Amino acid sequence: MSIASVFRYNAEKTTIRVSMNFIETRGNDGKHPKSVTFSEAILSPIASFGGLYVPETLPALGIDFLEKHRKSHYKALARDFLHVFNIDIAQEVIDEALALYDAFDDPGNPVPVVKVYDDLYVSELYHGPTRAFKDMALQPFGKVLSAIAQERNENYLILAATSGDTGPAALETFKNQQNVKVACLYPEKGTSDVQRLQMVTEDAENLKVIGIKGNFDDAQNALKTLLASERFKATLNAKHISLSAANSVNFGRIIFQIIYHIHSYLELVRAEVIAMGEKVYLNIPSGNFGNILGAFYAMQMGLPVEKLVVSSNENNILTRLIHTGVYDLRESRLIATTSPAMDILKSSNVERVLYSLLGAERTRELMHDLDTKQVYRLNVNELARLQEIFAADYCSDAEGKAYIKTTFEETGYLMDPHTATCLKAYETSKEKPLVMIVYSTAEWTKFSPTIANALTGETDTRDIDALHAISKEANVTIPPMIEALFNKKAVHTTVVEKENIEEAILSFL
Ligand SMILES: *Cc1c(COP(=O)(O)O)cnc(C)c1O
C-alpha cells in the first residue's frame, strides 16, 4: 500500500492542492467522472451503476503512526489522520469540525474505553449530544458539508429518513447551519419516546421534521423516491436548491468512523492492557455496515486487528454472509427487534468491502445479481478471503436481555440492546486468547423500556417511567439533555400519509 499523493491543479483557486481521489465500486460508466474529490463524493454520493465512492488508495499508517500518537488526544489523532488522508477540505474547517468533540461529556476524551472483563473492553461511542454513535460522524460531517455549500455559494436540502438515531443526530448537527435545510422523516409510532422527542423539540428555522403514518421502510422508500424524482429536483432547482442525503453510505461520514477504532486501540495501549503491535478483536453491532467498515479500513491501513466480528440481531443476513458466502434476500423478512437500528436486510456498505477484496468488475456483477435475483454467491476462494478478516454471530432479543442483566449483575456495567448483541459473539467468535473491544453504539437512555424490562422484569412502555426505574435500580443518573426533553415543547407536529410527504416538504421550503 502506498501513500496517495495525487497532485491536481485547481484552476478556481489557482493553487496546487494535493488531494485524495475517490473512485467507484462498480467501475465507471463513461458518464460519471472517472474520479472525484472528497467534496464531490460527499455532495453527490451515488456513483456509476448505482455504486459508491471509495478512496483510490488507503494511506498506510503502520506502527510509526501509532507510536507517534501513543499519547495523543482524540482531536490531535483525528487531525493528523485527516492530514494523511489528504481530503480537499481547508484546515480551518477541519479544526472547527473536530472542535465539536469538545462538547461531548468529557472534552478530554470523547470516546472512553471501559473495562468489563479482563479480556473485554467497551469503546463508548455515545457521549455526544444525541446519545448514539451517529454523533461521532454526523457532528463533524454537518460542519464540513455546510462549509462546502457556503464556499460554493449553493443551497442544499438534506433528506433524512430515520428509524430513530440518525434523525436526531442529523437535526442536531445541521441546526442553524448556513446554506443547508433538513427534512427528516420518521415513522410516527416506530421510535422510542426519547428518540421522537429529540426530533420534534428541535427548534430551528432550517429544520422540518415529518411524522409518517407507516413504518421505517415507508419513510425510507419515500426518501428514495424523492431522491430519484426528476420532477422534485426540478422544483427544487427552480428555488436554487440542490438535493442531498445524509445517509450512512456517504463517505463524509465513513471517514470519521475510522478514527475512533485507532483511538480505542491506543487507549488499550495507554492503559497497558496490550502492548503496541499486539492484535485485538473488534466486535461491532452492525446494521448498514458503516461502523465496521471504518474498522475494516483501519485494519487495511495497518491497525493490528486479529478479526473484525460482525454482531447482528435476529435479522442475521450478515452472519449468513460471513458463514456461507451467500447474501440471500429471497427468504428474508424483516423482523422488528429490540435493537431497531440493526433491523436491516440490505446492508449498503458491504459493497465497499467487496470492492476492496474483489475489485470493481466482480462487485458490479455481485450487486447486479442482488438487484435482479435477490441473491449473490461468493466462490470458495472469495469466501475464504472474507473469513480471513471477518467473524460473525447473531443474538436474539431474549439472549440480549439476559446479557444486559447478567453483565450488570456480574460487573455493574450497563449496556443498551444494540451493544448487548456483541456479547453473544464475544462468547462464540474468539479463537485466540486476545483482548476484544466491543463498540457501544447507544446510551441506556435511548432504549430504556427494553433495559428496564431486562433488569427488573417490569413492562413499562413509557420511556419516562423506564428511565426512572433504571436510574433507581442501577444507581445511574439520567443525563440532563434527556431529562429536559420531557419538558420541552414539541415544535414539529406535522404527521402525514405517505402520499403527502412531497407536499409537506415543499410547503416547508
Ligand atoms: C446506526 C446504529 C447501528 C448500526 O450501525 P451501522 O453503521 O449502520 O452498521 C447500531 N447501533 C445503533 C444504536 C445505531 O444507531
Short mmCIF file of C-alpha atoms and ligand atoms in Angstrom, two decimals:
data_model
loop_
_atom_site.label_atom_id
_atom_site.label_comp_id
_atom_site.label_asym_id
_atom_site.label_seq_id
_atom_site.Cartn_x
_atom_site.Cartn_y
_atom_site.Cartn_z
CA MET A 1 0.00 0.00 0.00
CA SER A 2 1.33 3.43 -0.82
CA ILE A 3 0.69 6.93 0.39
CA ALA A 4 -1.63 8.54 -2.11
CA SER A 5 -0.21 11.73 -3.42
CA VAL A 6 -2.23 12.85 -6.36
CA PHE A 7 -1.43 16.35 -7.49
CA ARG A 8 -4.29 18.12 -9.09
CA TYR A 9 -4.37 21.62 -10.36
CA ASN A 10 -7.35 23.53 -9.06
CA ALA A 11 -7.94 26.36 -11.51
CA GLU A 12 -10.55 28.13 -9.40
CA LYS A 13 -8.21 28.55 -6.51
CA THR A 14 -5.03 28.95 -8.55
CA THR A 15 -3.18 26.86 -6.00
CA ILE A 16 -1.67 23.44 -6.30
CA ARG A 17 -3.53 21.11 -3.96
CA VAL A 18 -2.75 17.59 -3.03
CA SER A 19 -5.87 15.58 -2.53
CA MET A 20 -7.17 12.05 -2.33
CA ASN A 21 -9.08 10.76 -5.35
CA PHE A 22 -12.30 8.80 -4.99
CA ILE A 23 -13.30 6.10 -7.46
CA GLU A 24 -16.34 3.86 -7.91
CA THR A 25 -17.14 0.42 -6.52
CA ARG A 26 -18.90 -0.75 -9.70
CA GLY A 27 -16.49 0.79 -12.21
CA ASN A 28 -17.09 3.80 -14.42
CA ASP A 29 -19.98 4.17 -16.88
CA GLY A 30 -18.36 6.82 -19.07
CA LYS A 31 -20.91 9.39 -17.90
CA HIS A 32 -19.70 9.97 -14.36
CA PRO A 33 -16.21 11.46 -13.94
CA LYS A 34 -13.57 8.74 -13.58
CA SER A 35 -12.51 10.10 -10.23
CA VAL A 36 -13.76 12.84 -7.92
CA THR A 37 -12.57 14.75 -4.88
CA PHE A 38 -13.80 14.15 -1.35
CA SER A 39 -16.10 17.20 -1.61
CA GLU A 40 -17.64 15.91 -4.81
CA ALA A 41 -18.05 12.41 -3.39
CA ILE A 42 -19.96 13.72 -0.39
CA LEU A 43 -22.19 16.15 -2.31
CA SER A 44 -23.22 13.56 -4.94
CA PRO A 45 -22.66 10.19 -3.27
CA ILE A 46 -24.21 7.95 -5.94
CA ALA A 47 -21.61 6.67 -8.42
CA SER A 48 -21.83 4.83 -11.79
CA PHE A 49 -24.26 1.89 -11.98
CA GLY A 50 -25.62 2.83 -8.54
CA GLY A 51 -22.24 2.19 -6.88
CA LEU A 52 -20.45 4.05 -4.09
CA TYR A 53 -17.31 6.14 -3.88
CA VAL A 54 -14.18 4.74 -2.25
CA PRO A 55 -10.70 6.20 -1.79
CA GLU A 56 -8.41 5.26 -4.68
CA THR A 57 -5.71 4.13 -2.24
CA LEU A 58 -5.63 3.85 1.52
CA PRO A 59 -2.73 5.63 3.18
CA ALA A 60 -0.57 3.18 5.17
CA LEU A 61 -0.36 4.18 8.82
CA GLY A 62 1.66 1.42 10.38
CA ILE A 63 3.25 1.23 13.80
CA ASP A 64 5.10 4.53 13.31
CA PHE A 65 1.83 6.41 13.13
CA LEU A 66 0.53 4.56 16.18
CA GLU A 67 3.74 5.26 18.12
CA LYS A 68 3.56 8.91 17.18
CA HIS A 69 0.07 9.07 18.68
CA ARG A 70 0.67 6.88 21.69
CA LYS A 71 -0.14 9.85 23.92
CA SER A 72 -2.32 11.94 21.59
CA HIS A 73 -5.63 13.48 22.46
CA TYR A 74 -8.53 12.34 20.22
CA LYS A 75 -8.53 15.57 18.24
CA ALA A 76 -4.78 15.53 17.61
CA LEU A 77 -5.03 11.96 16.34
CA ALA A 78 -8.02 12.88 14.15
CA ARG A 79 -6.29 15.97 12.76
CA ASP A 80 -3.20 14.01 11.74
CA PHE A 81 -5.27 11.14 10.37
CA LEU A 82 -7.23 13.52 8.14
CA HIS A 83 -3.99 15.16 7.09
CA VAL A 84 -2.60 11.82 5.95
CA PHE A 85 -5.87 11.10 4.13
CA ASN A 86 -5.45 14.30 2.09
CA ILE A 87 -9.06 15.41 1.70
CA ASP A 88 -9.78 18.66 -0.13
CA ILE A 89 -11.15 20.44 2.93
CA ALA A 90 -9.49 23.53 4.38
CA GLN A 91 -7.65 23.00 7.66
CA GLU A 92 -9.76 25.70 9.43
CA VAL A 93 -12.93 23.81 8.51
CA ILE A 94 -11.47 20.52 9.73
CA ASP A 95 -10.42 22.14 13.01
CA GLU A 96 -13.88 23.66 13.51
CA ALA A 97 -15.48 20.30 12.78
CA LEU A 98 -13.23 18.44 15.23
CA ALA A 99 -13.81 21.11 17.90
CA LEU A 100 -17.37 19.78 18.16
CA TYR A 101 -15.97 16.80 20.09
CA ASP A 102 -15.20 19.29 22.88
CA ALA A 103 -18.92 19.36 23.67
CA PHE A 104 -19.01 15.61 24.39
CA ASP A 105 -19.31 14.51 28.05
CA ASP A 106 -15.56 14.57 28.67
CA PRO A 107 -13.81 17.16 26.48
CA GLY A 108 -10.54 15.39 27.36
CA ASN A 109 -11.75 12.15 25.76
CA PRO A 110 -14.92 11.89 23.64
CA VAL A 111 -14.60 8.07 23.39
CA PRO A 112 -13.84 6.39 26.72
CA VAL A 113 -12.89 2.71 26.64
CA VAL A 114 -14.16 0.88 29.70
CA LYS A 115 -13.18 -2.50 31.16
CA VAL A 116 -15.94 -5.07 31.57
CA TYR A 117 -13.97 -8.33 31.87
CA ASP A 118 -10.19 -8.91 31.74
CA ASP A 119 -10.40 -9.68 28.02
CA LEU A 120 -13.41 -7.48 27.17
CA TYR A 121 -13.40 -3.70 26.86
CA VAL A 122 -16.20 -1.45 25.66
CA SER A 123 -15.50 1.57 23.47
CA GLU A 124 -18.35 4.00 24.18
CA LEU A 125 -19.34 5.92 21.06
CA TYR A 126 -22.44 7.58 22.55
CA HIS A 127 -21.17 10.51 24.59
CA GLY A 128 -22.33 13.16 22.10
CA PRO A 129 -25.44 15.37 22.13
CA THR A 130 -27.97 12.75 20.94
CA ARG A 131 -26.57 9.77 22.91
CA ALA A 132 -25.91 7.42 19.98
CA PHE A 133 -22.86 6.68 17.85
CA LYS A 134 -24.27 8.62 14.89
CA ASP A 135 -22.94 11.81 16.53
CA MET A 136 -19.34 10.60 16.11
CA ALA A 137 -19.58 11.16 12.36
CA LEU A 138 -22.56 13.47 11.88
CA GLN A 139 -21.28 16.17 14.22
CA PRO A 140 -18.13 16.92 12.17
CA PHE A 141 -19.82 15.96 8.87
CA GLY A 142 -22.51 18.64 9.32
CA LYS A 143 -19.87 21.32 9.73
CA VAL A 144 -17.91 20.12 6.69
CA LEU A 145 -20.96 19.88 4.41
CA SER A 146 -22.22 23.31 5.39
CA ALA A 147 -18.76 24.80 4.79
CA ILE A 148 -18.59 23.30 1.28
CA ALA A 149 -22.09 24.60 0.49
CA GLN A 150 -21.11 28.10 1.65
CA GLU A 151 -17.84 28.06 -0.26
CA ARG A 152 -19.67 27.09 -3.46
CA ASN A 153 -22.48 29.51 -2.69
CA GLU A 154 -25.02 26.69 -3.11
CA ASN A 155 -28.06 25.72 -1.05
CA TYR A 156 -28.81 22.13 -0.11
CA LEU A 157 -31.85 20.29 1.09
CA ILE A 158 -30.72 17.27 3.08
CA LEU A 159 -33.25 14.48 3.25
CA ALA A 160 -33.05 12.01 6.12
CA ALA A 161 -35.20 9.00 6.89
CA THR A 162 -34.66 7.57 10.32
CA SER A 163 -35.59 4.60 12.47
CA GLY A 164 -34.56 6.70 15.47
CA ASP A 165 -30.86 7.58 15.80
CA THR A 166 -29.85 9.20 12.51
CA GLY A 167 -32.71 11.74 12.61
CA PRO A 168 -31.83 13.36 15.95
CA ALA A 169 -28.11 13.37 15.10
CA ALA A 170 -28.69 14.94 11.66
CA LEU A 171 -31.01 17.62 13.08
CA GLU A 172 -28.58 18.41 15.87
CA THR A 173 -25.63 18.85 13.52
CA PHE A 174 -27.38 20.90 10.83
CA LYS A 175 -29.50 23.16 13.05
CA ASN A 176 -28.84 26.81 12.24
CA GLN A 177 -26.09 25.91 9.73
CA GLN A 178 -25.83 28.21 6.71
CA ASN A 179 -26.92 27.08 3.21
CA VAL A 180 -28.47 23.83 4.45
CA LYS A 181 -32.03 22.82 5.23
CA VAL A 182 -33.07 19.43 6.58
CA ALA A 183 -36.29 17.48 6.10
CA CYS A 184 -36.38 14.48 8.41
CA LEU A 185 -38.90 11.66 8.00
CA TYR A 186 -39.66 9.28 10.86
CA PRO A 187 -42.27 6.56 11.40
CA GLU A 188 -44.83 8.18 13.71
CA LYS A 189 -45.15 5.16 16.01
CA GLY A 190 -41.82 3.48 15.22
CA THR A 191 -39.35 5.20 17.55
CA SER A 192 -38.80 5.36 21.30
CA ASP A 193 -40.28 8.38 23.15
CA VAL A 194 -36.81 9.79 23.70
CA GLN A 195 -35.92 9.50 20.02
CA ARG A 196 -39.19 11.14 18.92
CA LEU A 197 -38.84 13.97 21.45
CA GLN A 198 -35.24 14.57 20.34
CA MET A 199 -36.63 15.28 16.88
CA VAL A 200 -39.92 17.08 17.42
CA THR A 201 -38.50 19.50 20.00
CA GLU A 202 -35.53 20.51 17.83
CA ASP A 203 -36.34 24.15 17.16
CA ALA A 204 -34.59 25.88 14.24
CA GLU A 205 -35.86 27.58 11.11
CA ASN A 206 -33.88 25.37 8.74
CA LEU A 207 -35.31 22.09 10.09
CA LYS A 208 -38.52 20.26 9.29
CA VAL A 209 -39.49 17.01 10.99
CA ILE A 210 -42.33 14.99 9.46
CA GLY A 211 -44.01 12.01 11.04
CA ILE A 212 -45.25 9.38 8.63
CA LYS A 213 -48.23 7.11 9.08
CA GLY A 214 -46.29 3.96 8.33
CA ASN A 215 -43.08 2.15 9.28
CA PHE A 216 -39.40 2.88 8.69
CA ASP A 217 -39.47 1.19 5.27
CA ASP A 218 -42.22 3.59 4.18
CA ALA A 219 -40.10 6.55 5.31
CA GLN A 220 -37.03 5.13 3.57
CA ASN A 221 -38.94 4.39 0.35
CA ALA A 222 -40.42 7.89 0.30
CA LEU A 223 -36.90 9.27 0.63
CA LYS A 224 -35.54 7.11 -2.19
CA THR A 225 -38.44 8.09 -4.46
CA LEU A 226 -37.82 11.78 -3.85
CA LEU A 227 -34.06 11.45 -4.36
CA ALA A 228 -34.70 9.80 -7.74
CA SER A 229 -37.53 12.12 -8.84
CA GLU A 230 -36.52 14.46 -11.70
CA ARG A 231 -39.68 16.49 -11.17
CA PHE A 232 -38.89 17.04 -7.48
CA LYS A 233 -35.31 18.00 -8.33
CA ALA A 234 -36.54 20.46 -10.99
CA THR A 235 -38.93 22.06 -8.49
CA LEU A 236 -36.04 22.47 -6.04
CA ASN A 237 -33.68 23.78 -8.72
CA ALA A 238 -36.21 26.48 -9.58
CA LYS A 239 -35.75 27.57 -5.95
CA HIS A 240 -31.92 27.29 -6.32
CA ILE A 241 -31.75 24.32 -4.01
CA SER A 242 -29.86 21.07 -4.67
CA LEU A 243 -30.83 17.79 -3.12
CA SER A 244 -28.56 15.65 -0.98
CA ALA A 245 -28.81 12.93 1.65
CA ALA A 246 -27.02 12.38 4.92
CA ASN A 247 -27.32 8.60 4.81
CA SER A 248 -24.73 6.22 6.11
CA VAL A 249 -23.15 5.39 2.73
CA ASN A 250 -21.84 8.95 2.47
CA PHE A 251 -18.04 8.80 2.68
CA GLY A 252 -18.13 12.07 4.59
CA ARG A 253 -19.50 10.01 7.47
CA ILE A 254 -17.31 6.95 6.94
CA ILE A 255 -14.04 8.86 7.18
CA PHE A 256 -14.81 9.99 10.74
CA GLN A 257 -15.70 6.40 11.64
CA ILE A 258 -12.17 5.14 11.04
CA ILE A 259 -10.56 7.36 13.65
CA TYR A 260 -12.19 6.05 16.83
CA HIS A 261 -11.06 2.50 16.07
CA ILE A 262 -7.45 3.69 16.10
CA HIS A 263 -8.14 5.73 19.24
CA SER A 264 -9.71 2.75 21.03
CA TYR A 265 -6.67 0.61 20.26
CA LEU A 266 -4.35 3.33 21.59
CA GLU A 267 -6.47 3.65 24.74
CA LEU A 268 -5.72 -0.02 25.49
CA VAL A 269 -2.01 0.54 24.85
CA ARG A 270 -2.05 3.56 27.17
CA ALA A 271 -3.80 1.53 29.88
CA GLU A 272 -1.15 -1.20 29.38
CA VAL A 273 -3.82 -3.76 28.63
CA ILE A 274 -1.99 -4.60 25.39
CA ALA A 275 1.50 -3.94 24.07
CA MET A 276 1.92 -1.77 20.99
CA GLY A 277 1.51 -4.04 17.96
CA GLU A 278 -0.44 -6.75 19.78
CA LYS A 279 -3.57 -7.85 17.95
CA VAL A 280 -7.12 -7.39 19.23
CA TYR A 281 -10.62 -8.40 18.15
CA LEU A 282 -13.02 -5.59 17.26
CA ASN A 283 -16.67 -6.56 17.75
CA ILE A 284 -19.26 -4.22 16.25
CA PRO A 285 -23.08 -4.20 16.42
CA SER A 286 -23.88 -3.82 12.73
CA GLY A 287 -26.72 -2.68 10.52
CA ASN A 288 -25.79 -0.76 7.41
CA PHE A 289 -22.12 -1.78 7.98
CA GLY A 290 -20.78 1.76 8.28
CA ASN A 291 -19.23 1.42 11.73
CA ILE A 292 -17.48 -1.86 10.92
CA LEU A 293 -16.41 -0.53 7.51
CA GLY A 294 -14.45 2.13 9.42
CA ALA A 295 -12.79 -0.69 11.38
CA PHE A 296 -12.08 -2.56 8.13
CA TYR A 297 -10.32 0.47 6.68
CA ALA A 298 -8.35 0.97 9.92
CA MET A 299 -7.22 -2.66 9.66
CA GLN A 300 -6.28 -2.26 5.99
CA MET A 301 -4.27 0.82 6.94
CA GLY A 302 -2.29 -1.20 9.46
CA LEU A 303 -4.15 -1.29 12.79
CA PRO A 304 -3.21 -4.61 14.46
CA VAL A 305 -6.52 -6.47 14.36
CA GLU A 306 -6.96 -10.24 14.59
CA LYS A 307 -10.51 -10.24 13.26
CA LEU A 308 -13.49 -7.97 12.84
CA VAL A 309 -16.53 -9.51 14.47
CA VAL A 310 -19.92 -8.65 12.96
CA SER A 311 -22.68 -8.78 15.56
CA SER A 312 -26.31 -8.82 14.46
CA ASN A 313 -29.78 -9.35 15.89
CA GLU A 314 -32.25 -11.88 14.51
CA ASN A 315 -32.06 -10.12 11.16
CA ASN A 316 -28.98 -12.26 10.60
CA ILE A 317 -28.28 -11.80 6.90
CA LEU A 318 -24.72 -10.60 7.65
CA THR A 319 -23.98 -13.64 9.83
CA ARG A 320 -25.12 -15.87 6.99
CA LEU A 321 -22.96 -13.97 4.50
CA ILE A 322 -19.83 -14.37 6.64
CA HIS A 323 -20.55 -18.05 7.38
CA THR A 324 -21.69 -19.20 3.93
CA GLY A 325 -20.69 -16.56 1.36
CA VAL A 326 -24.30 -16.20 0.24
CA TYR A 327 -26.21 -12.94 0.57
CA ASP A 328 -29.79 -14.01 0.20
CA LEU A 329 -32.76 -11.67 0.37
CA ARG A 330 -35.23 -14.16 -1.09
CA GLU A 331 -36.28 -15.91 2.09
CA SER A 332 -35.57 -12.98 4.37
CA ARG A 333 -38.29 -10.95 6.03
CA LEU A 334 -37.52 -8.02 8.25
CA ILE A 335 -38.12 -8.78 11.93
CA ALA A 336 -38.81 -5.93 14.38
CA THR A 337 -36.38 -6.41 17.29
CA THR A 338 -35.37 -4.55 20.44
CA SER A 339 -32.24 -3.32 18.59
CA PRO A 340 -34.09 -1.47 15.79
CA ALA A 341 -31.05 0.39 14.42
CA MET A 342 -29.81 -3.03 13.26
CA ASP A 343 -33.10 -4.17 11.70
CA ILE A 344 -31.90 -4.31 8.14
CA LEU A 345 -31.81 -6.60 5.13
CA LYS A 346 -29.87 -4.61 2.54
CA SER A 347 -26.69 -3.59 4.28
CA SER A 348 -25.27 -0.99 1.90
CA ASN A 349 -21.65 -0.64 2.99
CA VAL A 350 -20.84 -4.34 2.48
CA GLU A 351 -20.34 -3.30 -1.14
CA ARG A 352 -17.23 -1.31 -0.21
CA VAL A 353 -15.67 -4.39 1.41
CA LEU A 354 -16.46 -6.45 -1.69
CA TYR A 355 -14.76 -3.81 -3.80
CA SER A 356 -11.64 -3.81 -1.61
CA LEU A 357 -11.34 -7.59 -1.69
CA LEU A 358 -12.60 -8.44 -5.17
CA GLY A 359 -12.35 -5.33 -7.36
CA ALA A 360 -14.89 -3.30 -9.32
CA GLU A 361 -15.80 -5.80 -12.03
CA ARG A 362 -16.73 -8.57 -9.60
CA THR A 363 -18.50 -6.13 -7.26
CA ARG A 364 -20.64 -4.89 -10.12
CA GLU A 365 -21.52 -8.48 -11.02
CA LEU A 366 -22.46 -9.38 -7.43
CA MET A 367 -24.53 -6.24 -6.90
CA HIS A 368 -26.27 -6.84 -10.21
CA ASP A 369 -27.18 -10.36 -9.01
CA LEU A 370 -28.55 -8.89 -5.80
CA ASP A 371 -30.67 -6.35 -7.68
CA THR A 372 -32.02 -8.79 -10.25
CA LYS A 373 -32.09 -12.17 -8.42
CA GLN A 374 -32.20 -11.00 -4.80
CA VAL A 375 -29.17 -13.16 -4.06
CA TYR A 376 -25.43 -13.34 -4.69
CA ARG A 377 -22.88 -16.08 -4.01
CA LEU A 378 -19.17 -15.76 -3.35
CA ASN A 379 -16.99 -18.62 -4.61
CA VAL A 380 -14.84 -20.70 -2.24
CA ASN A 381 -11.76 -18.52 -2.60
CA GLU A 382 -13.71 -15.32 -2.15
CA LEU A 383 -15.39 -16.66 0.97
CA ALA A 384 -12.02 -17.69 2.39
CA ARG A 385 -10.73 -14.15 1.92
CA LEU A 386 -13.78 -12.72 3.66
CA GLN A 387 -13.36 -15.15 6.57
CA GLU A 388 -9.69 -14.20 6.99
CA ILE A 389 -10.96 -10.81 8.09
CA PHE A 390 -14.47 -11.27 9.47
CA ALA A 391 -16.20 -13.49 12.01
CA ALA A 392 -19.89 -13.14 12.87
CA ASP A 393 -22.76 -14.19 15.09
CA TYR A 394 -26.27 -13.01 15.88
CA CYS A 395 -28.19 -12.66 19.11
CA SER A 396 -31.91 -12.97 19.82
CA ASP A 397 -33.83 -10.38 21.85
CA ALA A 398 -34.17 -12.82 24.75
CA GLU A 399 -30.44 -13.59 24.77
CA GLY A 400 -29.69 -9.87 24.57
CA LYS A 401 -31.86 -9.13 27.59
CA ALA A 402 -30.14 -11.90 29.53
CA TYR A 403 -26.71 -10.40 28.64
CA ILE A 404 -27.87 -6.96 29.83
CA LYS A 405 -28.96 -8.43 33.15
CA THR A 406 -26.07 -10.80 33.85
CA THR A 407 -23.38 -8.35 32.74
CA PHE A 408 -24.89 -5.73 35.02
CA GLU A 409 -25.10 -8.17 37.94
CA GLU A 410 -21.58 -9.52 37.46
CA THR A 411 -19.73 -6.30 36.65
CA GLY A 412 -22.02 -3.30 37.22
CA TYR A 413 -21.76 -2.43 33.52
CA LEU A 414 -25.00 -1.21 31.99
CA MET A 415 -25.45 -1.51 28.23
CA ASP A 416 -28.09 -0.92 25.60
CA PRO A 417 -29.71 -3.69 23.50
CA HIS A 418 -27.54 -2.99 20.42
CA THR A 419 -24.33 -3.31 22.40
CA ALA A 420 -25.68 -6.43 24.10
CA THR A 421 -25.83 -8.32 20.79
CA CYS A 422 -22.00 -8.29 20.83
CA LEU A 423 -21.84 -10.42 23.98
CA LYS A 424 -23.03 -13.43 22.02
CA ALA A 425 -20.17 -13.22 19.51
CA TYR A 426 -17.80 -12.47 22.38
CA GLU A 427 -18.63 -15.97 23.61
CA THR A 428 -18.64 -17.72 20.23
CA SER A 429 -16.16 -15.99 17.91
CA LYS A 430 -12.87 -15.80 19.77
CA GLU A 431 -10.39 -18.40 18.52
CA LYS A 432 -7.37 -16.88 20.29
CA PRO A 433 -6.92 -15.54 23.83
CA LEU A 434 -6.71 -11.92 22.72
CA VAL A 435 -8.46 -8.85 24.09
CA MET A 436 -11.74 -7.89 22.44
CA ILE A 437 -13.10 -4.38 22.05
CA VAL A 438 -16.89 -4.19 21.80
CA TYR A 439 -18.36 -0.94 20.50
CA SER A 440 -21.27 0.57 22.39
CA THR A 441 -23.48 2.46 19.96
CA ALA A 442 -26.18 3.88 22.24
CA GLU A 443 -26.63 5.03 25.81
CA TRP A 444 -29.10 3.17 28.02
CA THR A 445 -31.36 6.24 27.96
CA LYS A 446 -32.35 5.71 24.32
CA PHE A 447 -33.82 2.24 24.73
CA SER A 448 -34.92 2.36 28.34
CA PRO A 449 -38.11 0.24 28.22
CA THR A 450 -36.12 -2.80 27.00
CA ILE A 451 -33.39 -2.29 29.58
CA ALA A 452 -35.82 -1.75 32.46
CA ASN A 453 -37.53 -4.93 31.41
CA ALA A 454 -34.21 -6.80 31.32
CA LEU A 455 -33.18 -5.59 34.77
CA THR A 456 -36.43 -5.72 36.73
CA GLY A 457 -38.91 -7.61 34.57
CA GLU A 458 -41.29 -4.68 34.53
CA THR A 459 -43.08 -3.86 31.33
CA ASP A 460 -43.29 -0.07 31.19
CA THR A 461 -43.96 1.24 27.76
CA ARG A 462 -43.39 4.89 28.61
CA ASP A 463 -39.72 5.91 28.47
CA ILE A 464 -40.05 8.36 31.35
CA ASP A 465 -41.10 5.58 33.77
CA ALA A 466 -38.45 3.19 32.47
CA LEU A 467 -35.74 5.85 32.79
CA HIS A 468 -36.59 6.39 36.44
CA ALA A 469 -36.82 2.65 37.10
CA ILE A 470 -33.31 2.09 35.67
CA SER A 471 -31.90 5.14 37.40
CA LYS A 472 -33.07 3.71 40.74
CA GLU A 473 -32.21 0.07 40.06
CA ALA A 474 -28.74 0.69 38.63
CA ASN A 475 -27.96 3.85 40.57
CA VAL A 476 -27.23 5.91 37.44
CA THR A 477 -28.30 9.48 36.77
CA ILE A 478 -30.39 10.47 33.80
CA PRO A 479 -28.28 12.91 31.74
CA PRO A 480 -29.68 16.46 31.75
CA MET A 481 -30.32 16.63 27.98
CA ILE A 482 -32.53 13.53 28.24
CA GLU A 483 -34.41 14.71 31.35
CA ALA A 484 -35.00 18.11 29.70
CA LEU A 485 -36.70 16.56 26.66
CA PHE A 486 -39.81 15.75 28.65
CA ASN A 487 -40.38 19.43 29.49
CA LYS A 488 -39.64 20.84 26.06
CA LYS A 489 -42.34 21.99 23.69
CA ALA A 490 -42.94 19.93 20.56
CA VAL A 491 -42.45 22.36 17.67
CA HIS A 492 -42.89 19.84 14.86
CA THR A 493 -46.40 18.48 14.82
CA THR A 494 -46.78 17.52 11.16
CA VAL A 495 -47.85 13.91 10.65
CA VAL A 496 -48.84 12.94 7.12
CA GLU A 497 -49.91 9.98 5.00
CA LYS A 498 -47.16 8.55 2.80
CA GLU A 499 -48.68 10.14 -0.30
CA ASN A 500 -48.41 13.67 1.10
CA ILE A 501 -44.72 13.78 2.04
CA GLU A 502 -43.58 15.73 -1.01
CA GLU A 503 -46.25 18.37 -0.45
CA ALA A 504 -45.25 18.71 3.22
CA ILE A 505 -41.59 19.23 2.28
CA LEU A 506 -42.38 21.78 -0.45
CA SER A 507 -44.59 23.82 1.85
CA PHE A 508 -41.71 23.95 4.36
CA LEU A 509 -39.38 25.32 1.66
C1 LIG B 1 -26.84 3.09 13.40
C2 LIG B 1 -26.71 2.20 14.59
C3 LIG B 1 -26.13 0.91 14.49
C4 LIG B 1 -25.70 0.31 13.17
O1 LIG B 1 -24.56 0.92 12.64
P1 LIG B 1 -24.14 0.67 11.11
O2 LIG B 1 -23.01 1.61 10.88
O3 LIG B 1 -25.35 1.01 10.29
O4 LIG B 1 -23.76 -0.75 10.97
C5 LIG B 1 -26.01 0.15 15.64
N1 LIG B 1 -26.47 0.61 16.83
C6 LIG B 1 -27.03 1.83 16.97
C7 LIG B 1 -27.54 2.25 18.28
C8 LIG B 1 -27.17 2.68 15.86
O5 LIG B 1 -27.74 3.89 15.99
#
